[in-house]
Amino acid sequence: MVARNLIDVEELDKFVAMSEKTLGVVKSKFGIKEELYFSFTHLVRRCAVEEKKSTGHMSHEIHADNCIPFANGTCSRDLPAFSWRDFSAIVYLNEEFVGGQLVFVSNFEADKVQTAIEPKCGRLVAFSAGPENLHGVLGVQKGCRYALGLWFTLQKEREESERILAQETVRQIKVYGKVEPKLLLDLEQLISD
């Protein structure tokens, strides 16, 4: 995106820096001594949908981030589950909307919400990614909710390759004022996949 002049390098740098700070907070708060890697970083936009403006509808169904939960209380870590995800985090980027609460439930049927987190700009919510933290997102009733979703892993081989390219893009633009041809090829390959 930066290489194609679709976003400014300073904006990408802020995005990378915010996510790095989040990783540090997650490591600190969970007492993680070993290396923690980014598994996936996602800028999320959820807007009100006219036909679903009633309170209580889910814009992201109840789930666990590293297994597929079943009604009988089990949680499969087989594909297509992202079983390598160890921790999850969300950073809220705005608060000019109604709804969109992150909810945690005790079981897959979501018959009782245990906790509802009110989105607030700058608020970071982090939790372990397994079935002990079944969660979902209530629908936005008015406006759009923006958030940075992050998933972390202890497995180096599952490190997010797109993030490495983003960091290198920022570095090259800061050092050389442009992106080198080899990195441009890598970025083009990533976009085409």
mmCIF file of C-alpha atoms in Angstrom:
data_model
loop_
_atom_site.group_PDB
_atom_site.id
_atom_site.type_symbol
_atom_site.label_atom_id
_atom_site.label_comp_id
_atom_site.label_asym_id
_atom_site.label_seq_id
_atom_site.Cartn_x
_atom_site.Cartn_y
_atom_site.Cartn_z
ATOM 1 C CA MET A 1 0.000 0.000 0.000
ATOM 2 C CA VAL A 2 2.833 2.413 0.854
ATOM 3 C CA ALA A 3 4.805 1.274 -2.201
ATOM 4 C CA ARG A 4 1.771 2.121 -4.365
ATOM 5 C CA ASN A 5 1.276 5.473 -2.578
ATOM 6 C CA LEU A 6 -2.136 4.379 -1.257
ATOM 7 C CA ILE A 7 -1.177 5.242 2.327
ATOM 8 C CA ASP A 8 1.514 7.440 3.793
ATOM 9 C CA VAL A 9 4.608 5.803 5.316
ATOM 10 C CA GLU A 10 3.972 7.676 8.602
ATOM 11 C CA GLU A 11 0.540 6.043 8.849
ATOM 12 C CA LEU A 12 2.024 2.580 8.291
ATOM 13 C CA ASP A 13 4.723 3.388 10.838
ATOM 14 C CA LYS A 14 2.042 4.345 13.417
ATOM 15 C CA PHE A 15 0.178 1.106 12.676
ATOM 16 C CA VAL A 16 3.359 -0.964 13.163
ATOM 17 C CA ALA A 17 4.347 0.970 16.304
ATOM 18 C CA MET A 18 0.877 0.570 17.876
ATOM 19 C CA SER A 19 0.933 -3.154 17.256
ATOM 20 C CA GLU A 20 4.486 -3.466 18.656
ATOM 21 C CA LYS A 21 3.392 -1.637 21.803
ATOM 22 C CA THR A 22 0.424 -4.014 22.079
ATOM 23 C CA LEU A 23 2.745 -7.034 21.858
ATOM 24 C CA GLY A 24 4.828 -5.576 24.703
ATOM 25 C CA VAL A 25 1.758 -5.053 26.890
ATOM 26 C CA VAL A 26 0.516 -8.599 26.212
ATOM 27 C CA LYS A 27 3.921 -10.079 27.108
ATOM 28 C CA SER A 28 4.084 -8.018 30.286
ATOM 29 C CA LYS A 29 0.518 -8.584 31.503
ATOM 30 C CA PHE A 30 0.621 -12.337 30.850
ATOM 31 C CA GLY A 31 4.185 -12.739 32.191
ATOM 32 C CA ILE A 32 5.454 -14.236 28.932
ATOM 33 C CA LYS A 33 9.221 -14.755 29.131
ATOM 34 C CA GLU A 34 9.763 -16.476 25.768
ATOM 35 C CA GLU A 35 9.563 -14.775 22.381
ATOM 36 C CA LEU A 36 6.060 -13.855 21.224
ATOM 37 C CA TYR A 37 5.389 -13.404 17.506
ATOM 38 C CA PHE A 38 2.644 -11.728 15.522
ATOM 39 C CA SER A 39 0.449 -14.350 13.909
ATOM 40 C CA PHE A 40 -2.018 -11.984 12.233
ATOM 41 C CA THR A 41 -2.724 -8.254 12.352
ATOM 42 C CA HIS A 42 -6.029 -6.975 11.058
ATOM 43 C CA LEU A 43 -7.617 -3.551 10.733
ATOM 44 C CA VAL A 44 -11.320 -4.208 11.374
ATOM 45 C CA ARG A 45 -14.262 -2.056 10.302
ATOM 46 C CA ARG A 46 -17.765 -3.021 11.468
ATOM 47 C CA CYS A 47 -20.662 -0.756 10.482
ATOM 48 C CA ALA A 48 -24.343 -0.696 11.268
ATOM 49 C CA VAL A 49 -26.402 -2.797 8.875
ATOM 50 C CA GLU A 50 -29.856 -1.349 8.264
ATOM 51 C CA GLU A 51 -31.771 -4.635 8.515
ATOM 52 C CA LYS A 52 -29.885 -5.702 11.672
ATOM 53 C CA LYS A 53 -30.056 -2.598 13.857
ATOM 54 C CA SER A 54 -31.849 -4.348 16.719
ATOM 55 C CA THR A 55 -29.878 -4.799 19.905
ATOM 56 C CA GLY A 56 -28.479 -8.223 20.584
ATOM 57 C CA HIS A 57 -27.594 -9.423 17.081
ATOM 58 C CA MET A 58 -24.041 -10.650 16.600
ATOM 59 C CA SER A 59 -21.793 -9.155 13.931
ATOM 60 C CA HIS A 60 -19.142 -11.772 14.780
ATOM 61 C CA GLU A 61 -20.535 -15.019 16.136
ATOM 62 C CA ILE A 62 -19.313 -16.676 19.334
ATOM 63 C CA HIS A 63 -15.977 -18.405 18.754
ATOM 64 C CA ALA A 64 -12.545 -19.198 20.166
ATOM 65 C CA ASP A 65 -9.476 -17.874 18.364
ATOM 66 C CA ASN A 66 -7.474 -21.110 18.253
ATOM 67 C CA CYS A 67 -10.037 -23.896 18.041
ATOM 68 C CA ILE A 68 -13.520 -24.637 16.743
ATOM 69 C CA PRO A 69 -15.993 -24.935 19.646
ATOM 70 C CA PHE A 70 -18.870 -27.405 19.624
ATOM 71 C CA ALA A 71 -22.136 -27.369 21.586
ATOM 72 C CA ASN A 72 -20.952 -30.359 23.673
ATOM 73 C CA GLY A 73 -18.205 -28.193 25.196
ATOM 74 C CA THR A 74 -15.298 -29.597 23.189
ATOM 75 C CA CYS A 75 -13.084 -27.479 20.986
ATOM 76 C CA SER A 76 -11.314 -28.940 17.956
ATOM 77 C CA ARG A 77 -7.810 -27.720 17.146
ATOM 78 C CA ASP A 78 -7.879 -29.441 13.758
ATOM 79 C CA LEU A 79 -7.837 -27.408 10.538
ATOM 80 C CA PRO A 80 -9.371 -24.993 9.695
ATOM 81 C CA ALA A 81 -8.746 -23.830 13.280
ATOM 82 C CA PHE A 82 -5.870 -21.399 13.827
ATOM 83 C CA SER A 83 -4.464 -23.683 16.524
ATOM 84 C CA TRP A 84 -1.126 -21.839 16.722
ATOM 85 C CA ARG A 85 -2.732 -18.671 18.100
ATOM 86 C CA ASP A 86 -1.864 -18.309 21.781
ATOM 87 C CA PHE A 87 -3.068 -14.795 22.644
ATOM 88 C CA SER A 88 -5.512 -12.316 21.138
ATOM 89 C CA ALA A 89 -5.850 -8.563 21.480
ATOM 90 C CA ILE A 90 -8.024 -5.766 20.195
ATOM 91 C CA VAL A 91 -7.289 -2.044 20.298
ATOM 92 C CA TYR A 92 -10.279 0.235 19.750
ATOM 93 C CA LEU A 93 -9.546 3.112 17.378
ATOM 94 C CA ASN A 94 -12.718 5.181 17.741
ATOM 95 C CA GLU A 95 -15.904 5.504 19.776
ATOM 96 C CA GLU A 96 -18.281 7.403 17.462
ATOM 97 C CA PHE A 97 -20.727 4.505 17.167
ATOM 98 C CA VAL A 98 -23.383 2.642 19.131
ATOM 99 C CA GLY A 99 -23.130 -1.094 19.905
ATOM 100 C CA GLY A 100 -20.175 -3.248 18.877
ATOM 101 C CA GLN A 101 -19.383 -4.557 22.365
ATOM 102 C CA LEU A 102 -16.965 -7.451 22.711
ATOM 103 C CA VAL A 103 -18.749 -10.127 24.749
ATOM 104 C CA PHE A 104 -17.383 -13.170 26.553
ATOM 105 C CA VAL A 105 -19.644 -16.145 27.243
ATOM 106 C CA SER A 106 -19.441 -19.311 29.310
ATOM 107 C CA ASN A 107 -20.584 -21.700 26.585
ATOM 108 C CA PHE A 108 -20.969 -21.923 22.835
ATOM 109 C CA GLU A 109 -24.749 -21.414 22.936
ATOM 110 C CA ALA A 110 -24.069 -17.937 24.362
ATOM 111 C CA ASP A 111 -27.129 -18.215 26.564
ATOM 112 C CA LYS A 112 -25.496 -15.939 29.139
ATOM 113 C CA VAL A 113 -23.022 -13.125 28.585
ATOM 114 C CA GLN A 114 -20.390 -13.170 31.323
ATOM 115 C CA THR A 115 -18.687 -9.919 30.363
ATOM 116 C CA ALA A 116 -19.392 -7.158 27.854
ATOM 117 C CA ILE A 117 -16.559 -4.771 27.040
ATOM 118 C CA GLU A 118 -17.608 -1.291 25.994
ATOM 119 C CA PRO A 119 -15.421 -0.048 23.146
ATOM 120 C CA LYS A 120 -13.492 3.110 23.979
ATOM 121 C CA CYS A 121 -10.864 4.744 21.778
ATOM 122 C CA GLY A 122 -7.420 3.538 22.875
ATOM 123 C CA ARG A 123 -8.746 0.682 25.020
ATOM 124 C CA LEU A 124 -6.749 -2.542 24.725
ATOM 125 C CA VAL A 125 -8.384 -5.872 25.512
ATOM 126 C CA ALA A 126 -6.121 -8.940 25.570
ATOM 127 C CA PHE A 127 -6.863 -12.565 26.418
ATOM 128 C CA SER A 128 -5.649 -16.110 25.868
ATOM 129 C CA ALA A 129 -6.919 -17.464 22.551
ATOM 130 C CA GLY A 130 -8.421 -20.788 23.671
ATOM 131 C CA PRO A 131 -11.869 -22.098 24.585
ATOM 132 C CA GLU A 132 -11.590 -20.538 28.049
ATOM 133 C CA ASN A 133 -12.333 -17.233 26.281
ATOM 134 C CA LEU A 134 -15.309 -17.827 24.007
ATOM 135 C CA HIS A 135 -16.261 -14.435 22.614
ATOM 136 C CA GLY A 136 -18.064 -12.541 19.882
ATOM 137 C CA VAL A 137 -18.994 -9.026 18.844
ATOM 138 C CA LEU A 138 -22.445 -7.496 19.167
ATOM 139 C CA GLY A 139 -23.682 -5.685 16.095
ATOM 140 C CA VAL A 140 -23.038 -2.007 15.587
ATOM 141 C CA GLN A 141 -26.380 -0.196 15.690
ATOM 142 C CA LYS A 142 -25.207 3.215 14.497
ATOM 143 C CA GLY A 143 -21.988 4.375 12.822
ATOM 144 C CA CYS A 144 -18.819 2.348 12.240
ATOM 145 C CA ARG A 145 -16.483 0.704 14.751
ATOM 146 C CA TYR A 146 -12.761 0.612 13.900
ATOM 147 C CA ALA A 147 -10.342 -1.634 15.740
ATOM 148 C CA LEU A 148 -6.960 -3.238 15.395
ATOM 149 C CA GLY A 149 -7.213 -7.002 15.868
ATOM 150 C CA LEU A 150 -4.007 -8.843 16.749
ATOM 151 C CA TRP A 151 -3.213 -12.485 17.293
ATOM 152 C CA PHE A 152 0.055 -13.739 18.737
ATOM 153 C CA THR A 153 1.868 -17.056 18.708
ATOM 154 C CA LEU A 154 4.793 -18.660 20.516
ATOM 155 C CA GLN A 155 5.701 -20.526 17.303
ATOM 156 C CA LYS A 156 8.302 -18.678 15.199
ATOM 157 C CA GLU A 157 7.349 -20.672 12.102
ATOM 158 C CA ARG A 158 3.843 -19.117 12.319
ATOM 159 C CA GLU A 159 5.132 -15.527 12.383
ATOM 160 C CA GLU A 160 3.166 -13.181 10.128
ATOM 161 C CA SER A 161 5.193 -12.687 6.920
ATOM 162 C CA GLU A 162 3.148 -9.645 5.851
ATOM 163 C CA ARG A 163 4.222 -7.836 9.000
ATOM 164 C CA ILE A 164 7.890 -8.477 8.270
ATOM 165 C CA LEU A 165 7.384 -6.958 4.804
ATOM 166 C CA ALA A 166 5.569 -3.951 6.313
ATOM 167 C CA GLN A 167 8.418 -3.322 8.759
ATOM 168 C CA GLU A 168 10.992 -3.605 5.975
ATOM 169 C CA THR A 169 8.952 -1.238 3.778
ATOM 170 C CA VAL A 170 8.960 1.419 6.511
ATOM 171 C CA ARG A 171 12.693 0.910 7.110
ATOM 172 C CA GLN A 172 13.614 1.224 3.438
ATOM 173 C CA ILE A 173 11.524 4.358 2.903
ATOM 174 C CA LYS A 174 13.059 5.979 5.981
ATOM 175 C CA VAL A 175 16.619 5.025 4.959
ATOM 176 C CA TYR A 176 16.517 5.246 1.142
ATOM 177 C CA GLY A 177 13.425 7.355 0.503
ATOM 178 C CA LYS A 178 11.941 4.538 -1.583
ATOM 179 C CA VAL A 179 11.298 0.809 -1.633
ATOM 180 C CA GLU A 180 14.041 -1.283 -3.238
ATOM 181 C CA PRO A 181 13.083 -3.362 -6.342
ATOM 182 C CA LYS A 182 13.458 -6.768 -4.596
ATOM 183 C CA LEU A 183 11.004 -5.756 -1.859
ATOM 184 C CA LEU A 184 8.618 -4.381 -4.481
ATOM 185 C CA LEU A 185 8.618 -7.823 -6.130
ATOM 186 C CA ASP A 186 7.941 -9.482 -2.750
ATOM 187 C CA LEU A 187 5.079 -7.061 -2.093
ATOM 188 C CA GLU A 188 3.589 -7.632 -5.548
ATOM 189 C CA GLN A 189 3.751 -11.407 -4.983
ATOM 190 C CA LEU A 190 2.011 -11.019 -1.627
ATOM 191 C CA ILE A 191 -0.767 -8.922 -3.162
ATOM 192 C CA SER A 192 -1.311 -11.386 -6.035
ATOM 193 C CA ASP A 193 -1.540 -14.472 -3.748
#
